[in-house]
Coordinates of C-alpha atoms in Angstrom, one line a residue:
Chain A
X1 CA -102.2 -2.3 -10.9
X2 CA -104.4 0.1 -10.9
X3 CA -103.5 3.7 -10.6
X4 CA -105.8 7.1 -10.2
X5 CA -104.8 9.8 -13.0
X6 CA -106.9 13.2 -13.1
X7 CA -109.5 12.0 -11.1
X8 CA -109.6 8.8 -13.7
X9 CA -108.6 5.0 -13.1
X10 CA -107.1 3.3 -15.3
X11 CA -104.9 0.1 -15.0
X12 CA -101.2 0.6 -15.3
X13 CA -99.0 -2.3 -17.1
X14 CA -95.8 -3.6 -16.3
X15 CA -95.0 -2.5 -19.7
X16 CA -95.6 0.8 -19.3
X17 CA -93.8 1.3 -16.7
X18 CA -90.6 -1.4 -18.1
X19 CA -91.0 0.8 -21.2
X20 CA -90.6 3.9 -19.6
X21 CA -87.9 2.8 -17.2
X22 CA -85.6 1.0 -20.2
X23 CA -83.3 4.4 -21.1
X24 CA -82.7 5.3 -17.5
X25 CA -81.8 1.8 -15.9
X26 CA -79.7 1.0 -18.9
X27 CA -77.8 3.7 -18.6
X28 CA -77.6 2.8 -14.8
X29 CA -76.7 -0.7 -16.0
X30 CA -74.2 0.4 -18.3
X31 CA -72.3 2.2 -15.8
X32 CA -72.2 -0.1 -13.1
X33 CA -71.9 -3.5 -14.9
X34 CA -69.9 -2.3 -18.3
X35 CA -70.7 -4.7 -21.6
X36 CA -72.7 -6.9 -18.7
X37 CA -75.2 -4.2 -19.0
X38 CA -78.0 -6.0 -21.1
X39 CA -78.2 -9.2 -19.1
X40 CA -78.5 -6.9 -15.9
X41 CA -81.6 -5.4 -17.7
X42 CA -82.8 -8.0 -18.6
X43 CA -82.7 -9.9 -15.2
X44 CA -84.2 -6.4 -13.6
X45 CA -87.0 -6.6 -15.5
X46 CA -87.5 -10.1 -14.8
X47 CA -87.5 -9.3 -11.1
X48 CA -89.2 -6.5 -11.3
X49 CA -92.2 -8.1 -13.0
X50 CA -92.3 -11.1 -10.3
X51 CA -92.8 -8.0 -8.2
X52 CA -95.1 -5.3 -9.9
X53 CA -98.0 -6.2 -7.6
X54 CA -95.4 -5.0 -4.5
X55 CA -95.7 -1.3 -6.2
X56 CA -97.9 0.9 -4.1
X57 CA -97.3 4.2 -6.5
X58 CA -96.8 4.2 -10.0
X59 CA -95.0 7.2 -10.4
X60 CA -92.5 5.7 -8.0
X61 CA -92.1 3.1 -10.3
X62 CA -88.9 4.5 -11.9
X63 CA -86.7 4.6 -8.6
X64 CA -88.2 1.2 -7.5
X65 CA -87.1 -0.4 -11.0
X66 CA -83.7 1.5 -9.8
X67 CA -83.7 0.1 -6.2
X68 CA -84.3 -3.6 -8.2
X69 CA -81.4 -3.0 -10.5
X70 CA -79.4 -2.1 -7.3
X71 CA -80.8 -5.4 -5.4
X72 CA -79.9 -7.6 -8.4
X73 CA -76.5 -5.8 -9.0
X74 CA -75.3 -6.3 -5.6
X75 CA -76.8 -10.0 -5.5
X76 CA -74.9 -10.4 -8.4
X77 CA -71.8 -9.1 -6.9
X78 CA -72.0 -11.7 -4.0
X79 CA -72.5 -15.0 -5.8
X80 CA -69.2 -14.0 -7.4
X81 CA -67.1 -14.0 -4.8
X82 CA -65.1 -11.6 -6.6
X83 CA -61.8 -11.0 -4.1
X84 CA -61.8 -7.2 -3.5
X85 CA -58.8 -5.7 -3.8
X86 CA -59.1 -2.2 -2.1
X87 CA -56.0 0.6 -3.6
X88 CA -53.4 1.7 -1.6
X89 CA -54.0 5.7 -0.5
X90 CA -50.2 6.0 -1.4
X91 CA -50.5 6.0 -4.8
X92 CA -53.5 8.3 -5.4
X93 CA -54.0 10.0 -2.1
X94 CA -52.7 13.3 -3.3
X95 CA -52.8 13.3 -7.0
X96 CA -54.2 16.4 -8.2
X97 CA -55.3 16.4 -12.3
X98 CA -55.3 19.8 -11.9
X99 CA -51.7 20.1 -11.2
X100 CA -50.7 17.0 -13.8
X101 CA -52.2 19.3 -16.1
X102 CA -50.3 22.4 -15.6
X103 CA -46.9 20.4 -15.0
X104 CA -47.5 18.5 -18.4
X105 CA -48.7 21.3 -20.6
X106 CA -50.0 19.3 -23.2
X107 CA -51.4 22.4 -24.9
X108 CA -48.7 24.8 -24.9
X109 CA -50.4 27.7 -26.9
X110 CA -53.4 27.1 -25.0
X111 CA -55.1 30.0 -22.9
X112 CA -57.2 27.9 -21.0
X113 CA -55.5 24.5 -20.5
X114 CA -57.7 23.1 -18.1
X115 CA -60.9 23.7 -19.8
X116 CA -58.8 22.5 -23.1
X117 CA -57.9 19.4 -21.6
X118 CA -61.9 18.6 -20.3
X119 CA -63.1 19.6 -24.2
X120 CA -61.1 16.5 -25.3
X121 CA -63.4 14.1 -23.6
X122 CA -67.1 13.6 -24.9
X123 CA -69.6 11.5 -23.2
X124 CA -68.1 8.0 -24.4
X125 CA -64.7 9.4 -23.6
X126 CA -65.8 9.7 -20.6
X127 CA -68.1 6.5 -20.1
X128 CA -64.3 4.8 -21.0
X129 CA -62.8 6.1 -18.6
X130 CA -65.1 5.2 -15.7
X131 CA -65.0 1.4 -17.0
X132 CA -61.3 1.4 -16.5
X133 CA -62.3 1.5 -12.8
X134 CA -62.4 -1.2 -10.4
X135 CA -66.3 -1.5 -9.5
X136 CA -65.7 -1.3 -6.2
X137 CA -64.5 2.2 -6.7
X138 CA -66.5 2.5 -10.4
X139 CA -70.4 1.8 -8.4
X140 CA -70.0 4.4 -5.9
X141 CA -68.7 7.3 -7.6
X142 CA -71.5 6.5 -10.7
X143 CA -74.3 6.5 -8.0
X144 CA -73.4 9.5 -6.0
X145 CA -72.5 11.6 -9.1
X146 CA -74.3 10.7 -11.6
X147 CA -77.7 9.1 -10.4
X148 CA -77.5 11.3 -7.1
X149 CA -78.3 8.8 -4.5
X150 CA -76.9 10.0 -0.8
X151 CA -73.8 8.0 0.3
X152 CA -76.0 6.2 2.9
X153 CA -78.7 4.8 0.6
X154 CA -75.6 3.7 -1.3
X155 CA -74.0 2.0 1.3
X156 CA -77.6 0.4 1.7
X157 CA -77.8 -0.6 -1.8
X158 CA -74.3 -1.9 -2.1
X159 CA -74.8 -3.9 1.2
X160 CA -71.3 -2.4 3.1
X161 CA -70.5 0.2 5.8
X162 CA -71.3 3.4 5.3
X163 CA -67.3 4.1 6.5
X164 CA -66.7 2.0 3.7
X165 CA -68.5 3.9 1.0
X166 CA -67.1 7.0 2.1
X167 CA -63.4 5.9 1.5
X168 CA -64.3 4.0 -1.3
X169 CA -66.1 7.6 -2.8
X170 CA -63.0 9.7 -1.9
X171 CA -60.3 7.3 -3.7
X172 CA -62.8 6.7 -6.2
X173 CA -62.8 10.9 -7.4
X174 CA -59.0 10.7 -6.8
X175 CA -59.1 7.0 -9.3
X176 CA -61.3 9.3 -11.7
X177 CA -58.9 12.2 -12.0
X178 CA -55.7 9.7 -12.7
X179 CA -57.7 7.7 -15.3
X180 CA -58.9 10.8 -17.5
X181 CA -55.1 11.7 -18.1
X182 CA -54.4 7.8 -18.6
X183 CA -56.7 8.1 -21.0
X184 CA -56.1 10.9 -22.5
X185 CA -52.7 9.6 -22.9
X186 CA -52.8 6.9 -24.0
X187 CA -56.4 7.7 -27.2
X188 CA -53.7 10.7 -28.2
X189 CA -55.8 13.1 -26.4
X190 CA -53.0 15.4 -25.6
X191 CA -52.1 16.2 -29.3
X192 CA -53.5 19.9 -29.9
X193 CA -56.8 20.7 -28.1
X194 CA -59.8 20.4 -30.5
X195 CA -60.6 24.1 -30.4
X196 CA -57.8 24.9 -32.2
X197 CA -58.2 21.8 -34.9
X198 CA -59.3 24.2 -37.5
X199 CA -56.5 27.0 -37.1
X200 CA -52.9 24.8 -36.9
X201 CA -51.8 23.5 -40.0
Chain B
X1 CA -53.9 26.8 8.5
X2 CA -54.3 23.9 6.0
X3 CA -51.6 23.1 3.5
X4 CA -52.0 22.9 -0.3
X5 CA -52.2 19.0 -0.2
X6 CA -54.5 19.1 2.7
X7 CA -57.0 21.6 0.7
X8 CA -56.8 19.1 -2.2
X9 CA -57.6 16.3 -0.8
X10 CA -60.5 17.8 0.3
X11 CA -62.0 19.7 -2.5
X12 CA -64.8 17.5 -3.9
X13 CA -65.9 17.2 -0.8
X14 CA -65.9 20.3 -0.4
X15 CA -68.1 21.1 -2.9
X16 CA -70.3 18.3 -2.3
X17 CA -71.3 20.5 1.2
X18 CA -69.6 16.2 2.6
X19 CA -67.3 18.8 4.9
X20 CA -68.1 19.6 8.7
X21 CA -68.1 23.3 9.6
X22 CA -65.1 23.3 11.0
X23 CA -63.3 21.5 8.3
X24 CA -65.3 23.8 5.3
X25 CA -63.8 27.0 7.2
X26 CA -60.2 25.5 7.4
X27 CA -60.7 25.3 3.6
X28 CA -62.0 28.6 3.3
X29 CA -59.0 30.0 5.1
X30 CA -56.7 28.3 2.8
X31 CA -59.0 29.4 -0.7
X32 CA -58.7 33.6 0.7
X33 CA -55.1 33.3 0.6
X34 CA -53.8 30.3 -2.2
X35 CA -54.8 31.3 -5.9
X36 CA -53.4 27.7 -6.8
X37 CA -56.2 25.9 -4.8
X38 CA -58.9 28.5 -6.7
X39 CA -57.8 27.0 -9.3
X40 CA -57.8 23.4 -8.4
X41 CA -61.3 23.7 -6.7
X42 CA -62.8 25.1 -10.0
X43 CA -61.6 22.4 -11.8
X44 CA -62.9 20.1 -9.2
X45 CA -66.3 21.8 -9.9
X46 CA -66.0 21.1 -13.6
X47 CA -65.3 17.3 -13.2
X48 CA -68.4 17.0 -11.0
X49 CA -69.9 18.3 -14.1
X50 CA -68.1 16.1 -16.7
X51 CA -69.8 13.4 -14.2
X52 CA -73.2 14.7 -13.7
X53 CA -72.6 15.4 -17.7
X54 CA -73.5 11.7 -18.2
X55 CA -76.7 11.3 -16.6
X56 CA -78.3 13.0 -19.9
X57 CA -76.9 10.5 -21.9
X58 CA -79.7 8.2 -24.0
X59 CA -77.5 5.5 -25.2
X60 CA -80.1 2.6 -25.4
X61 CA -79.2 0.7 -28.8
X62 CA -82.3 -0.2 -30.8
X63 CA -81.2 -3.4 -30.8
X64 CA -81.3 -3.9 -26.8
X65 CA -84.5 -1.9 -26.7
X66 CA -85.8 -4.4 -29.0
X67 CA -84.9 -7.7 -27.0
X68 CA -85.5 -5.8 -24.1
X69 CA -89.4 -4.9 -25.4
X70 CA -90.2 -8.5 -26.4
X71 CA -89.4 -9.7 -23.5
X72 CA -91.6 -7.6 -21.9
X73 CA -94.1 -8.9 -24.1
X74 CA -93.3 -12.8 -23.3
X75 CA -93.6 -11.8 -19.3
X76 CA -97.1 -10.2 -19.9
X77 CA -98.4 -13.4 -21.8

């Protein structure tokens, strides 16, 4: 491909841009397909190289490696044939981590028990928690928060109603906030709050 | 007005600006007069950014990046 650069051409590899593009769609990968993640990569960049000649911009070349990952994702999620199993709104509907936390009080001694309770999760505490999520609830709520895409690109991507992404999104928040104190239960979370590690004997 | 639970369901979306006008100023009513739901909705606000926390994360293992790289290398040959 070649691409124009300060007035300069120069030919643009499919390595380049692969190379570029690994951090950001693994991470993507990560978060939508759990330990499938490599072999998601790997068959996006597969794809993608069948298509490089399809890129019109290079510096679009990040979201269309993206937009692949999506297309193989969801291709992937059809020859499966997985049964979905949507949640009942009963169960989560109205739960409220907010509240949990105050009812529980996991940090008695604590002046600021919410924040308290957020400090105990780092990054992978948190990448845990959202692969205890069903995908169906796990995909939207990653693309949407994390990767930023609007909920009718995602409902394009994922190849369902756009209704369908929206309920999916709002039980999928309402999923999140039950599974961080599931968590938190259950990796001893709740102990003392790690601000005040150093101070209790 | 809007009652507690009705606020909360709708707080994320909420702060996502997802709410019609009318709906955003039932919510508005409820936040000037319910310190609970202040609460609740900053707390929303900070799980949004416990989410929005991960897209900085580089987690690629060397090892990935290494299979990932070569076969780059065998598609280009």
């Amino acid at each position: 491909m070649t691409i124009v650069a300060d007035g300069r051409t120069a030919e643009a590899s499919f390595s380049d841009l692969a190379l570029a593009s690994l951090p950001r769609i693994y991470r993507l990968a990560r978060r939508l397909a759990g330990d499938g993640a490599e072999d998601l990569v790997q068959e996006t960049l597969m794809r993608a190289y069948q298509r490089f000649q399809q890129l019109q911009h290079y510096e679009a070349g990040l979201a269309w490696m993206s937009t692949i990952m999506l297309n193989v994702y969801r291709d992937g999620l059809r020859r499966s044939k997985r049964t979905v199993v949507e949640l009942g709104f009963e169960d989560i509907d109205e739960f409220s981590l907010y509240r949990k936390v105050e009812e529980e009080d996991p940090f008695p001694y604590s002046d600021s028990l919410h924040l308290d309770f957020l400090a105990q999760f780092g990054r992978d505490d948190v990448l845990a928690v959202l692969l205890t999520m069903p995908e169906i609830y796990r995909a939207p709520l990653v693309l949407y928060y994390v990767e930023g895409y609007a909920t009718k690109e995602i409902a394009r991507h994922l190849g369902v109603p756009l209704g369908t992404v929206l309920a999916r999104l709002h039980r999928a928040r309402k999923l999140f906030e039950r599974q961080l104190w599931a968590y938190a239960e259950r990796e001893g979370l709740l102990r003392k709050p790690r601000s005040m590690e150093s101070v209790t004997p | 007005m809007i009652t507690c639970a009705e606020a909360v369901k709708q707080f994320w979306q909420y702060l996502d600006g997802d709410l019609t006008p009318k709906q955003r100023r039932r919510v508005d009513e409820h936040l000037g007069i319910c310190r609970q739901c202040c609460g609740e909705v900053e707390f929303a606000r900070l799980l949004r950014g416990v989410l929005d926390d991960q897209r900085s994360v580089d987690e690629l293992p060397q090892e990935v990046r290494e299979r990932m790289e070569r076969l780059v290398r065998d598609l280009e040959r």
